[in-house]
Tab-separated table of C-alpha atoms and ligand atoms in Angstrom:
chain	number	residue	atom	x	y	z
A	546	UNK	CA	-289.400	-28.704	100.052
A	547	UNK	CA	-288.754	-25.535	101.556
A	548	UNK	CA	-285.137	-24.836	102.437
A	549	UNK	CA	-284.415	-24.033	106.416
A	550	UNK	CA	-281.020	-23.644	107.102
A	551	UNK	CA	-279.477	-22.786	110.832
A	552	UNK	CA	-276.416	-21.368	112.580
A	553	UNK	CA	-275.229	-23.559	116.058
A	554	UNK	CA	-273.053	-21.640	117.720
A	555	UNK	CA	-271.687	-22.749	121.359
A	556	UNK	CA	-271.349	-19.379	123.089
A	557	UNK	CA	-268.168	-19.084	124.657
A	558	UNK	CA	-268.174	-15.138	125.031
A	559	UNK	CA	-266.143	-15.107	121.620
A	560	UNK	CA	-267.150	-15.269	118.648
A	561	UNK	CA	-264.561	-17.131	115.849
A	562	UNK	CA	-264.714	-15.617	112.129
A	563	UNK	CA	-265.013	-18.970	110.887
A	564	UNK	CA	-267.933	-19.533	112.901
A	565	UNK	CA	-269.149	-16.014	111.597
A	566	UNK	CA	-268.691	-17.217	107.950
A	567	UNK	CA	-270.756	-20.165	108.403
A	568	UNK	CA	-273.407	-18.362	109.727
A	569	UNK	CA	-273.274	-16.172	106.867
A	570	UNK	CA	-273.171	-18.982	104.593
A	571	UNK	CA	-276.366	-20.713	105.845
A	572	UNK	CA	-277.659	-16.870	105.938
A	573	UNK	CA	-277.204	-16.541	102.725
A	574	UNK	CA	-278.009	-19.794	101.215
A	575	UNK	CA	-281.515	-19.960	103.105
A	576	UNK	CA	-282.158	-15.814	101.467
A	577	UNK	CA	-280.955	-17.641	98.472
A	578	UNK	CA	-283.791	-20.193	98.022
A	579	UNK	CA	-286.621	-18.438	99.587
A	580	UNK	CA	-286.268	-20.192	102.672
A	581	UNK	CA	-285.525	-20.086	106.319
A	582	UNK	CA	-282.537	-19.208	108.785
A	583	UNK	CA	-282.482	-20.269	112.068
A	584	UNK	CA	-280.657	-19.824	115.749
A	585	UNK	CA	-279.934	-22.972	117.378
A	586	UNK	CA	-277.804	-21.702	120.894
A	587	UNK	CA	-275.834	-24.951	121.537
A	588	UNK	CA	-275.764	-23.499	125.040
A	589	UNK	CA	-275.071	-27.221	127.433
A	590	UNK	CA	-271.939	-26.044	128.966
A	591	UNK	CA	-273.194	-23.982	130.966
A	592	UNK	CA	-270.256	-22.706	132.297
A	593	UNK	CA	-269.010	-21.586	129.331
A	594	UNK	CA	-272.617	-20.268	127.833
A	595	UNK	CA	-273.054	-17.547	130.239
A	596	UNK	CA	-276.111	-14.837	129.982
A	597	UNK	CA	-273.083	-12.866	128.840
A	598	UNK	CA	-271.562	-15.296	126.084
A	599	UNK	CA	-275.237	-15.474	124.393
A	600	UNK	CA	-275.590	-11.537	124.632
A	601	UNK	CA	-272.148	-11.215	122.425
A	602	UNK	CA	-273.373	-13.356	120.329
A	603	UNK	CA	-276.735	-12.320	119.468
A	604	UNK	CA	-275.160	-8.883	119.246
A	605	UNK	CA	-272.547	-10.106	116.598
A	606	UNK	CA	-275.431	-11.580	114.765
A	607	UNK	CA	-277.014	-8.002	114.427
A	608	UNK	CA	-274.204	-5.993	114.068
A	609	UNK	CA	-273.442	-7.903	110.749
A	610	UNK	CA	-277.439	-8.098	110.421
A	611	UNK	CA	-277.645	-11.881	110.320
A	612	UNK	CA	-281.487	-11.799	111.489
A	613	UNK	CA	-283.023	-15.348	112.063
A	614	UNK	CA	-286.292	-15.898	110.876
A	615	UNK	CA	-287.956	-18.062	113.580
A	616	UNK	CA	-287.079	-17.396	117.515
A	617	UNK	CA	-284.100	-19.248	118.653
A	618	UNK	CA	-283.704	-22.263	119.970
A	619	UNK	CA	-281.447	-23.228	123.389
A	620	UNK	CA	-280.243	-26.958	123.383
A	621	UNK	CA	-280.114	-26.516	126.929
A	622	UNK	CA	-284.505	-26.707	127.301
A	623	UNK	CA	-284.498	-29.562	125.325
A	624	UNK	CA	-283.256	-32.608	127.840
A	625	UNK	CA	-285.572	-34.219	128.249
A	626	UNK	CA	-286.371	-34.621	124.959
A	627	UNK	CA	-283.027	-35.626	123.878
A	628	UNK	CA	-282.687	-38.259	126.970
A	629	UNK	CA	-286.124	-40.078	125.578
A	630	UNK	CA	-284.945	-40.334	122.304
A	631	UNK	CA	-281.795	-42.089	123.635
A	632	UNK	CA	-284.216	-44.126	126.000
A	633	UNK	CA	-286.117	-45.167	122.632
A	634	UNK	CA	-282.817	-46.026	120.827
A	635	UNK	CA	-282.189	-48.280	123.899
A	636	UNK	CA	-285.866	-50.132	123.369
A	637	UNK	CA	-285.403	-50.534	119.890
A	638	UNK	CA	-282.075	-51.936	120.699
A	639	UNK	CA	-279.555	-49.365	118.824
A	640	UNK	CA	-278.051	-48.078	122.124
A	641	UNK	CA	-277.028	-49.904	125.132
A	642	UNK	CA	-275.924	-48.844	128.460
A	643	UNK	CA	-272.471	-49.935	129.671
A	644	UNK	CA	-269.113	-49.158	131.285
A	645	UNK	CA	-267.204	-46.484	129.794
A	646	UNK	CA	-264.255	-45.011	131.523
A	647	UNK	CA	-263.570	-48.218	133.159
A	648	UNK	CA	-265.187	-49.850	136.478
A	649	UNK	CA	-266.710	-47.339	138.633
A	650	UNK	CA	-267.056	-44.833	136.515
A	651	UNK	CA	-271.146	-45.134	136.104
A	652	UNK	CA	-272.657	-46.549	132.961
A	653	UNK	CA	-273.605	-44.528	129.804
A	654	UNK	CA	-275.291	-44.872	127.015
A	655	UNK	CA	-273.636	-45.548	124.137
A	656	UNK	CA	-275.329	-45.886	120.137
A	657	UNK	CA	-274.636	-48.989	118.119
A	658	UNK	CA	-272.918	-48.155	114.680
A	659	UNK	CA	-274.766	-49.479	111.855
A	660	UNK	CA	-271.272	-52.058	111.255
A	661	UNK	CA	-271.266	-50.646	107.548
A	662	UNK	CA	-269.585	-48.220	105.428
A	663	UNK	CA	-271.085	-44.942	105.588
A	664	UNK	CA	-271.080	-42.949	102.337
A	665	UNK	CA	-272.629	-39.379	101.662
A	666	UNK	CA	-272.789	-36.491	99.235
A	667	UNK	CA	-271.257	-33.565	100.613
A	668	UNK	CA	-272.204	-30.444	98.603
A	669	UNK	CA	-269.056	-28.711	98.957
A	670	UNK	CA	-266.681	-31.601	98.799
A	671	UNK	CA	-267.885	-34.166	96.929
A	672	UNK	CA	-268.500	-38.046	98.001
A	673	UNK	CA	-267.069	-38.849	101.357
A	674	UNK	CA	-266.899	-42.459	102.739
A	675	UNK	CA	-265.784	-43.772	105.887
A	676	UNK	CA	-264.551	-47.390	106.138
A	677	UNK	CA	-267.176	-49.392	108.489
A	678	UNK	CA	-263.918	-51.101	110.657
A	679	UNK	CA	-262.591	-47.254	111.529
A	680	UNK	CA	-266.530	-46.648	113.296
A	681	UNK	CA	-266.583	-47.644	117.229
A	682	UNK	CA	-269.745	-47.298	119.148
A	683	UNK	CA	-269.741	-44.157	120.801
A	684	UNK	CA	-271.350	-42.278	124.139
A	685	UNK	CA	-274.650	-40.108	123.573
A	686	UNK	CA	-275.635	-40.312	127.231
A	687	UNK	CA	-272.407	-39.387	129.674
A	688	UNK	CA	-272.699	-41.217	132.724
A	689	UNK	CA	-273.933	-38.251	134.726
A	690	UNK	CA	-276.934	-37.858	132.730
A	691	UNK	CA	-276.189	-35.498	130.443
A	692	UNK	CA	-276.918	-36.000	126.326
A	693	UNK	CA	-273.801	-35.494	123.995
A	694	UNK	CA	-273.329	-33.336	121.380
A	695	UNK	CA	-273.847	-35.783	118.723
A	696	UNK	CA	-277.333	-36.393	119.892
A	697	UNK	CA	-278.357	-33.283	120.877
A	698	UNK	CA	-277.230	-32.036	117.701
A	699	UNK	CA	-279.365	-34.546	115.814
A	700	UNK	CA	-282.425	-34.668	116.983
A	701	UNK	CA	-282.047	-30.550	117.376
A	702	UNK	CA	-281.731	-30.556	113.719
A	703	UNK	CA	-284.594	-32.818	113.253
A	704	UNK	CA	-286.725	-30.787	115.502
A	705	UNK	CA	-286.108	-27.792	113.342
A	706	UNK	CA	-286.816	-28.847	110.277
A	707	UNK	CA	-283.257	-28.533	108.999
A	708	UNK	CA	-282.589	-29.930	105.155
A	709	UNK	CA	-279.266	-28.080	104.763
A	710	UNK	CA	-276.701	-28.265	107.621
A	711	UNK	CA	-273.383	-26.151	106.343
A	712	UNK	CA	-270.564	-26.025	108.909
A	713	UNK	CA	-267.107	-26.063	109.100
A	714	UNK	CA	-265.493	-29.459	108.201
A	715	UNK	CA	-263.906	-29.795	111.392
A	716	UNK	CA	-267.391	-31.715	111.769
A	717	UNK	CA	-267.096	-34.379	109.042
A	718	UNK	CA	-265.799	-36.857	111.257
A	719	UNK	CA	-268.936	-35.929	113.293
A	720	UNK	CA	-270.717	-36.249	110.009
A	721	UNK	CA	-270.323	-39.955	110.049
A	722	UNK	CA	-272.208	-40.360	113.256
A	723	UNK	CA	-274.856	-38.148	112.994
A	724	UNK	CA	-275.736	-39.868	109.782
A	725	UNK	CA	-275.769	-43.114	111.594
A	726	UNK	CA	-278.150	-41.261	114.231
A	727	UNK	CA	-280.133	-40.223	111.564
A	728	UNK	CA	-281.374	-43.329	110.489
A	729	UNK	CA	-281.723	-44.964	113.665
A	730	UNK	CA	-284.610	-42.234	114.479
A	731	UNK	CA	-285.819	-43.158	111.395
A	732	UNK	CA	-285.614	-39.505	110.299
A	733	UNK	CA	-284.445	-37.703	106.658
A	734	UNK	CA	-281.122	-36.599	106.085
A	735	UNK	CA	-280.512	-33.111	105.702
A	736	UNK	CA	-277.812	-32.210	102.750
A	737	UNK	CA	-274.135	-31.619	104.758
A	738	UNK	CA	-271.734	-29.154	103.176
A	739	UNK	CA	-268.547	-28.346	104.602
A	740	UNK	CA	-266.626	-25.520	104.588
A	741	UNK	CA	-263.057	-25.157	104.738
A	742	UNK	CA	-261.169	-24.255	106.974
A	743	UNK	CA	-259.660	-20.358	107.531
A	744	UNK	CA	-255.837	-20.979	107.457
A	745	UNK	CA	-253.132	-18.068	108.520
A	746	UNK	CA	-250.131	-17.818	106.230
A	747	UNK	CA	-249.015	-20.928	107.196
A	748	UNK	CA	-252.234	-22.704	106.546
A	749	UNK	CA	-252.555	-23.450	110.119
A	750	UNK	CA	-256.286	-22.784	111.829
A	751	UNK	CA	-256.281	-18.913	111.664
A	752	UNK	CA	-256.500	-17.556	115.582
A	753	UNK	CA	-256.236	-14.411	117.955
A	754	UNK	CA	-252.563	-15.050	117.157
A	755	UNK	CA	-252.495	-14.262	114.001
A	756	UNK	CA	-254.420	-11.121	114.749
A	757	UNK	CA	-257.942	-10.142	114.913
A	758	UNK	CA	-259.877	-13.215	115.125
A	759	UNK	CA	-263.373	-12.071	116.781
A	760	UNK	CA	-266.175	-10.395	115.421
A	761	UNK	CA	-266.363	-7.872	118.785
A	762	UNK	CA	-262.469	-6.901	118.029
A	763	UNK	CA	-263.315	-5.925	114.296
A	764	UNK	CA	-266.015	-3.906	115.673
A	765	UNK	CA	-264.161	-2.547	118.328
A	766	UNK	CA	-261.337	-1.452	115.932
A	767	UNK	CA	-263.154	0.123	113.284
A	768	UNK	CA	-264.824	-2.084	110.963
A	769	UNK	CA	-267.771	-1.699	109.305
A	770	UNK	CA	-270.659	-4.663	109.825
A	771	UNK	CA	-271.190	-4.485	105.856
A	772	UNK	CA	-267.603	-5.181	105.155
A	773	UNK	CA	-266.441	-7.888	107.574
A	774	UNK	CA	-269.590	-9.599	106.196
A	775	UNK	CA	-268.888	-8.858	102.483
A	776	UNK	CA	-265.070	-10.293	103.532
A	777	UNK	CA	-265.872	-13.428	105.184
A	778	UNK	CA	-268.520	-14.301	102.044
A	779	UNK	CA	-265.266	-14.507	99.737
A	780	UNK	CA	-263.429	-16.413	102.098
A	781	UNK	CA	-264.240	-19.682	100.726
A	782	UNK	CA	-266.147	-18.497	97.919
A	783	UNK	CA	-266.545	-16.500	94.993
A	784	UNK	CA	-269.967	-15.502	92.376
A	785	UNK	CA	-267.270	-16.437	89.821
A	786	UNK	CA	-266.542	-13.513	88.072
A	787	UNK	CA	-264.279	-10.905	89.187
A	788	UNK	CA	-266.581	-8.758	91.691
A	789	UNK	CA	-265.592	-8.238	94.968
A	790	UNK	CA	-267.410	-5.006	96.616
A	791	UNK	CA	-270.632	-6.862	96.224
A	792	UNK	CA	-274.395	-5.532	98.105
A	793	UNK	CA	-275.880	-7.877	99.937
A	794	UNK	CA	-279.012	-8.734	97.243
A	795	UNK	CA	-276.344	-9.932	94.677
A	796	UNK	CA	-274.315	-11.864	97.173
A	797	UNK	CA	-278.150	-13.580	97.917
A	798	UNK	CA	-278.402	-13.614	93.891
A	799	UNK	CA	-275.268	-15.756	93.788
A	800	UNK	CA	-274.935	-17.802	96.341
A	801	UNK	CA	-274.627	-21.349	95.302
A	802	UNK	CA	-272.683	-24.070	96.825
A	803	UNK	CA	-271.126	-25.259	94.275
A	804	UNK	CA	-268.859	-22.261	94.128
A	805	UNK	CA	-267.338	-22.361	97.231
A	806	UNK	CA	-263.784	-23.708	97.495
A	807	UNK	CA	-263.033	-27.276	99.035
A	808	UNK	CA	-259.501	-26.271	100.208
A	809	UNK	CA	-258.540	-23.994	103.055
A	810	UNK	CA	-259.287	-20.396	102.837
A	811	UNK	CA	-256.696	-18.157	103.982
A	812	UNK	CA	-256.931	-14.874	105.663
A	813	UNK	CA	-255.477	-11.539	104.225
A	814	UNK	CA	-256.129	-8.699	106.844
A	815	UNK	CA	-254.856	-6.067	104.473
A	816	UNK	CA	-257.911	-6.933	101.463
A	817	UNK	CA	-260.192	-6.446	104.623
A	818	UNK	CA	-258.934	-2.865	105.228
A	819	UNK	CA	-259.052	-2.347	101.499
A	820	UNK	CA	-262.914	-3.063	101.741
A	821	UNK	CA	-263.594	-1.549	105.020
A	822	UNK	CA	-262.361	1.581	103.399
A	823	UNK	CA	-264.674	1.189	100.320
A	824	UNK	CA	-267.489	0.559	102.581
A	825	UNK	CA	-267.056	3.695	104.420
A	826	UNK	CA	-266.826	5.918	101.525
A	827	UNK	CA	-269.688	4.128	100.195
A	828	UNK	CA	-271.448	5.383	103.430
A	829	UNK	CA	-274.161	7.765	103.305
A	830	UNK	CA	-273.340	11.470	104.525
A	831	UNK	CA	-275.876	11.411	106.597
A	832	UNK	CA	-274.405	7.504	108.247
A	833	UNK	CA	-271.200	9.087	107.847
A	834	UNK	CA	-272.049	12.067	109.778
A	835	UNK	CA	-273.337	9.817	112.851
A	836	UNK	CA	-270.336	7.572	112.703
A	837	UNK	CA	-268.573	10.623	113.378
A	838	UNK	CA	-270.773	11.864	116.153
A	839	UNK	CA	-270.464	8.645	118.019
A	840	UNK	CA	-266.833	8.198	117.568
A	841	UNK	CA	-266.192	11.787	119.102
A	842	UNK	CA	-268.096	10.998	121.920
A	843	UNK	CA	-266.356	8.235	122.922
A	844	UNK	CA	-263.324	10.517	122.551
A	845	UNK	CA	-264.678	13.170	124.847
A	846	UNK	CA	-264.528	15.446	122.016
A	847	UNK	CA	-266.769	18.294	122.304
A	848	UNK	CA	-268.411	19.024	118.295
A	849	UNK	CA	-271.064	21.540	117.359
A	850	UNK	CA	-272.883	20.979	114.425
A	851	UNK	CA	-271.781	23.743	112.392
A	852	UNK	CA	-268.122	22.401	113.346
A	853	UNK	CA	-268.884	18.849	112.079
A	854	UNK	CA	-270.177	20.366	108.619
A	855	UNK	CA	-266.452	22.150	108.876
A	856	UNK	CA	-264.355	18.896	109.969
A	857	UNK	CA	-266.406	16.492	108.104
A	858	UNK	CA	-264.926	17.352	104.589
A	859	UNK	CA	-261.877	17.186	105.591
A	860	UNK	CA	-261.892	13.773	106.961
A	861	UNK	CA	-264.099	12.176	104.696
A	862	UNK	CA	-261.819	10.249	102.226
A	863	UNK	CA	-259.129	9.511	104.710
A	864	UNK	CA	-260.833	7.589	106.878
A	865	UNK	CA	-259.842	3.525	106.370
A	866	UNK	CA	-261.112	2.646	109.692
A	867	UNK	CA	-264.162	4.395	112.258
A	868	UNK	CA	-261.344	4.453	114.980
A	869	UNK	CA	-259.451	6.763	112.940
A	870	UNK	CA	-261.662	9.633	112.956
A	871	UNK	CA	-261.494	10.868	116.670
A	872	UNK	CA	-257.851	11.066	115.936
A	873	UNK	CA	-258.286	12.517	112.522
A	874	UNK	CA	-260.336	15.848	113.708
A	875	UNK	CA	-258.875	15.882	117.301
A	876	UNK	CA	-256.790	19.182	116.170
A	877	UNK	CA	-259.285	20.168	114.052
A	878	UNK	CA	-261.521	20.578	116.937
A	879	UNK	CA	-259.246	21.134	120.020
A	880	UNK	CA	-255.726	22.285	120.734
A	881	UNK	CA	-254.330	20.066	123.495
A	882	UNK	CA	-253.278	17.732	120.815
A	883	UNK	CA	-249.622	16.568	120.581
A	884	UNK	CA	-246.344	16.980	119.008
A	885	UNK	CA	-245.049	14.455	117.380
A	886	UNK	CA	-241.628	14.358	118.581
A	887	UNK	CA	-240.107	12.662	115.452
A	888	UNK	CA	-241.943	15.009	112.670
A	889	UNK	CA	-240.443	17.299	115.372
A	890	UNK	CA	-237.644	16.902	114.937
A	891	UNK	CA	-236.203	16.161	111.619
A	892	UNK	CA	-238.996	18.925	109.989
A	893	UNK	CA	-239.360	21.496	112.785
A	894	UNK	CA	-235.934	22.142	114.735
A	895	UNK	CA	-234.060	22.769	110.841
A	896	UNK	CA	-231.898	25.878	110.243
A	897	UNK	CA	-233.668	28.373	108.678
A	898	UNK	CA	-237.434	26.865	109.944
A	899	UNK	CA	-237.749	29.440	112.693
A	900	UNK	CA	-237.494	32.871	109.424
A	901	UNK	CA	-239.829	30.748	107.525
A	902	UNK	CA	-242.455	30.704	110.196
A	903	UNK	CA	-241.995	34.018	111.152
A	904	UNK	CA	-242.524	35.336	107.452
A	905	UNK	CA	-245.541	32.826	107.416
A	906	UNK	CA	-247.019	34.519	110.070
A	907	UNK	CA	-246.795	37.869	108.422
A	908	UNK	CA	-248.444	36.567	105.704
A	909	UNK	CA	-251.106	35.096	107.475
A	910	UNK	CA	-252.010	37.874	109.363
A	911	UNK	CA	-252.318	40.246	106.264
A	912	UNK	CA	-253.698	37.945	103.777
A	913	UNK	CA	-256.997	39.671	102.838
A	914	UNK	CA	-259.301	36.319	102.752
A	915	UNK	CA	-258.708	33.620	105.180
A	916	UNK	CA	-260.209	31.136	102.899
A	917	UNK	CA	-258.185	27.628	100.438
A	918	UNK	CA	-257.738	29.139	97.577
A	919	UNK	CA	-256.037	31.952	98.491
A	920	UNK	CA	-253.921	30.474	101.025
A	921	UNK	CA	-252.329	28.036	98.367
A	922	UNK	CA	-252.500	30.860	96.246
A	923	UNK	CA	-250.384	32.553	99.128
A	924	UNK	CA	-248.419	29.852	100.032
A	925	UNK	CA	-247.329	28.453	96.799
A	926	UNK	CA	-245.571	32.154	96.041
A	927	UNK	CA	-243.845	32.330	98.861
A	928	UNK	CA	-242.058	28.861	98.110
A	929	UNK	CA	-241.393	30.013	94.803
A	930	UNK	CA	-240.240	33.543	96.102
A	931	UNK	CA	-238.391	32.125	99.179
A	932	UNK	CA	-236.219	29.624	96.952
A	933	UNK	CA	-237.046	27.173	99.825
A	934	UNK	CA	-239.329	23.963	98.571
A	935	UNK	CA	-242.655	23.021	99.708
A	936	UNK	CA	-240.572	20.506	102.439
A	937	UNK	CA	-238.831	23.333	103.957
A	938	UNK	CA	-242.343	25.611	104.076
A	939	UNK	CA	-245.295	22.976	105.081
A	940	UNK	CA	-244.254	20.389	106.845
A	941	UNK	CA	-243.520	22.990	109.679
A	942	UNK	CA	-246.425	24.729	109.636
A	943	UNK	CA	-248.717	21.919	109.760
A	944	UNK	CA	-246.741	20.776	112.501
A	945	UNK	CA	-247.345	23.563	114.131
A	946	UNK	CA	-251.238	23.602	114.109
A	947	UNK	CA	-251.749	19.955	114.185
A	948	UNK	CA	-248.694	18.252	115.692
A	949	UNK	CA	-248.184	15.726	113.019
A	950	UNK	CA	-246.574	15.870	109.697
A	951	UNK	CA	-249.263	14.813	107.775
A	952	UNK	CA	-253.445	14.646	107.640
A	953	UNK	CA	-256.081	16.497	105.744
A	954	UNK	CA	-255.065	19.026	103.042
A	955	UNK	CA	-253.438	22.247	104.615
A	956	UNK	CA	-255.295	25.250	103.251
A	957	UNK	CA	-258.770	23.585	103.592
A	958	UNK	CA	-257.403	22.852	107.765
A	959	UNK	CA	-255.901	26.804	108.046
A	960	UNK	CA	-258.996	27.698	106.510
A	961	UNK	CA	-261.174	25.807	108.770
A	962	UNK	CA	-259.252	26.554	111.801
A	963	UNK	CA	-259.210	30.434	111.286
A	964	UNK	CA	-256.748	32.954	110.957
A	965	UNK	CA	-256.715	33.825	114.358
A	966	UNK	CA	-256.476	30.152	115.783
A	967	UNK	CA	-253.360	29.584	113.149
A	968	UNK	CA	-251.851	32.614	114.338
A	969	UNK	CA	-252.399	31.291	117.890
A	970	UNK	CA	-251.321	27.927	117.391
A	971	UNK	CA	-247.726	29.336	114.890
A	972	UNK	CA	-247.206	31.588	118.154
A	973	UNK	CA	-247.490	28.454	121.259
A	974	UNK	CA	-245.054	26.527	118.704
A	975	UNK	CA	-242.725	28.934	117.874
A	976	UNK	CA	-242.407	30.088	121.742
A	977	UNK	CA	-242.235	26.219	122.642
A	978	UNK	CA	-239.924	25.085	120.427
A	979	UNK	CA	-237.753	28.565	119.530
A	980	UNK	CA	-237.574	30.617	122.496
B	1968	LIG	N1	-272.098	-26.127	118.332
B	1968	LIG	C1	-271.362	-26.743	117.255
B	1968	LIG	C2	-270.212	-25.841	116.889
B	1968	LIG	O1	-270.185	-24.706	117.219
B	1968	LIG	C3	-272.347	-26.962	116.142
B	1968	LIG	C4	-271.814	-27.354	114.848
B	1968	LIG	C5	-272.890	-27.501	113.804
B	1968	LIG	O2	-273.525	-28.527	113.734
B	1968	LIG	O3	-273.063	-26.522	113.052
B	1968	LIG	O4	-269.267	-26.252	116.310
């Protein structure tokens, strides 16, 4: 039997981690065993499953390259098909129509439960049973005519062939049901595994409260496709052994579910930044190079090429997130950036600062090679010469041509910059700040 897993999101114009993860999971699982992903859109509430809400997510989906293998299927074509099968589970006498919400309220259709224990394997969590006297009958056919989730769910499955269904374990209590269904269309169980939940630190359900929660804001703020995905894979399991950083053919090498966790997974923001940083200096100079391209653009930051082969070293191993690097080389590349008012003032407005930079710029403007080397060369004398410490010499003079205290390496920046642009920028500072 060939494995065909699937993701069912309901697009709501968000789209959860968690519900991320599990599409990963099935992702991965399916690449695992040779076998197929799908896309099921569980798109019935059609208020909620706008044009728009599918676009963000099929655009998730590819940003953290989550390709299905088959074209996907929306719930919301397949009516009809749902409301015979209920009609059938009517003639065969396993669903009956009645009174739900009390008189008036229009009859629906509700399914029979079996009246026995239901029992099943769960391949994450082990045997779970549910007692037959805590099963009612429940509604797969509102009163308006519409199937309910349950069903559609079901015999969506069915129609796609699914043997695995791995979802969050919010849905075990749906589990129960569905199982039921299962047998009353006289159709094979797929194996259920379900995931934990993703807790916060107070192992509550992890949500835009406690901070990024969507794949669009991750996206939006910086993080790489490669690493959210590599992140979400070890939230809830591990290849166990130590690896974390992990490419995406030896996650598929070691996905089993067996190893993922039965208890709640919580989130830790700060290992995500860890490994979005890895990822990007694991990026390729040429990937790197466009990342840069496209994040100046957005900035309205005007780069030639020969200036990005000038900025780009600079940056490189500083950046921790892809919104950091318009900010990064704004100086580098323009000079309306600003002071920072605090580096300001506890490094610039200092006794004595105002000599310094005025012996700096002497030295600046006669130094015979405007290049690193002999600008630390030239600075580091002066320090020792001027009795003063680095803290009383730097820190003002990078503050000068950058506005901020810290950022790239300071003779590389003053070498890329230019002796006359250093000059420039010392004099606008000095007159600003001094005069
Ligand atoms: N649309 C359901 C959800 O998003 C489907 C759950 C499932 O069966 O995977 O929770």
């Amino acid at each position: 039997m060939s494995v065909r897993t699937r993701f069912a999101p309901s697009p709501t114009g968000h789209v959860h981690i968690g519900n991320m993860r599990a599409a990963i999971y099935n992702w991965l699982f399916a690449r695992h065993h040779g076998g197929a992903f799908l896309l099921r859109v569980e798109d019935t509430d059609r208020e909620r499953s706008t044009p728009e809400a599918i676009d963000t997510l099929l655009r998730a989906m590819e940003w953290l390259g989550l390709e299905a293998d088959e074209a996907p299927l929306y719930q919301s074509t397949r009516m009809e098909a749902h409301l015979a099968a209920a009609e059938r589970l009517m003639e065969l006498g396993l669903a009956y129509r009645a009174e739900k919400g009390g008189a008036g309220s229009g009859e629906c259709v509700l399914f029979r439960m079996p009246g026995r224990t239901i029992s099943f394997e769960d391949a994450i969590k082990g045997t779970l049973t549910k007692a037959a006297e805590n099963m009612e009958d429940f509604v797969i056919v509102r009163s308006n005519g519409t199937p309910v989730f349950h069903l559609a769910n079901v015999l969506d499955d069915i129609e796609q062939g699914v043997t695995h269904v791995i979802r969050g374990d919010d849905h075990i209590e749906n589990t129960y049901r569905h199982i039921a269904l299962y047998e009353a269309l006289g159709a094979e169980l797929p194996v259920f595994g379900h995931l934990p939940m993703i807790v916060n630190g107070q192992g509550k359900p992890y949500s835009k409260r406690d901070g990024d929660a969507f794949v669009g804001d991750f996206r939006a703020n910086g993080f790489l496709g490669d690493a959210l995905f590599n992140y979400l894979v070890l939230l809830g399991w591990s290849p166990g052994d130590d690896r974390e950083i992990m490419s995406r053919d030896e996650m598929v090498e070691a996905f089993v579910l067996e190893k993922c966790q039965s208890s709640a997974a919580q989130v830790d923001l700060k290992k995500l930044s860890w490994m979005n940083y890895e990822y990007i200096l694991q990026l390729s100079d040429a990937s790197f190079r466009s990342a840069t391209r496209e994040a100046l653009s957005v900035a309205e930051i005007a780069a030639t090429e020969e200036q990005l082969d000038a900025v780009i070293p600079l940056i490189r191993e500083r950046v921790k997130t892809l919104t950091e690097i318009a900010p990064l080389c704004r100086f580098l590349l323009r000079d309306d950036y600003a002071y920072n008012e605090k580096a300001v003032a506890k490094k610039l407005l200092k006794e004595g600062v105002q000599e310094t930079l005025a012996a700096l710029r002497e030295l600046l403007l006669e130094v015979s090679s405007f290049d690193a080397p002999t600008l630390n060369r030239l600075l580091h004398d002066y320090v020792e010469r001027s009795g003063k410490g680095f803290g009383a010499v730097m820190p003002p003079l990078r503050i000068c041509i950058s506005g901020e205290q810290g950022g790239p390496d300071l003779c590389p920046v003053l070498e890329v910059l230019g002796r006359d642009e250093v000059i420039r920028r010392l004099d606008r500072a000095v007159e600003m700040f001094f005069d």
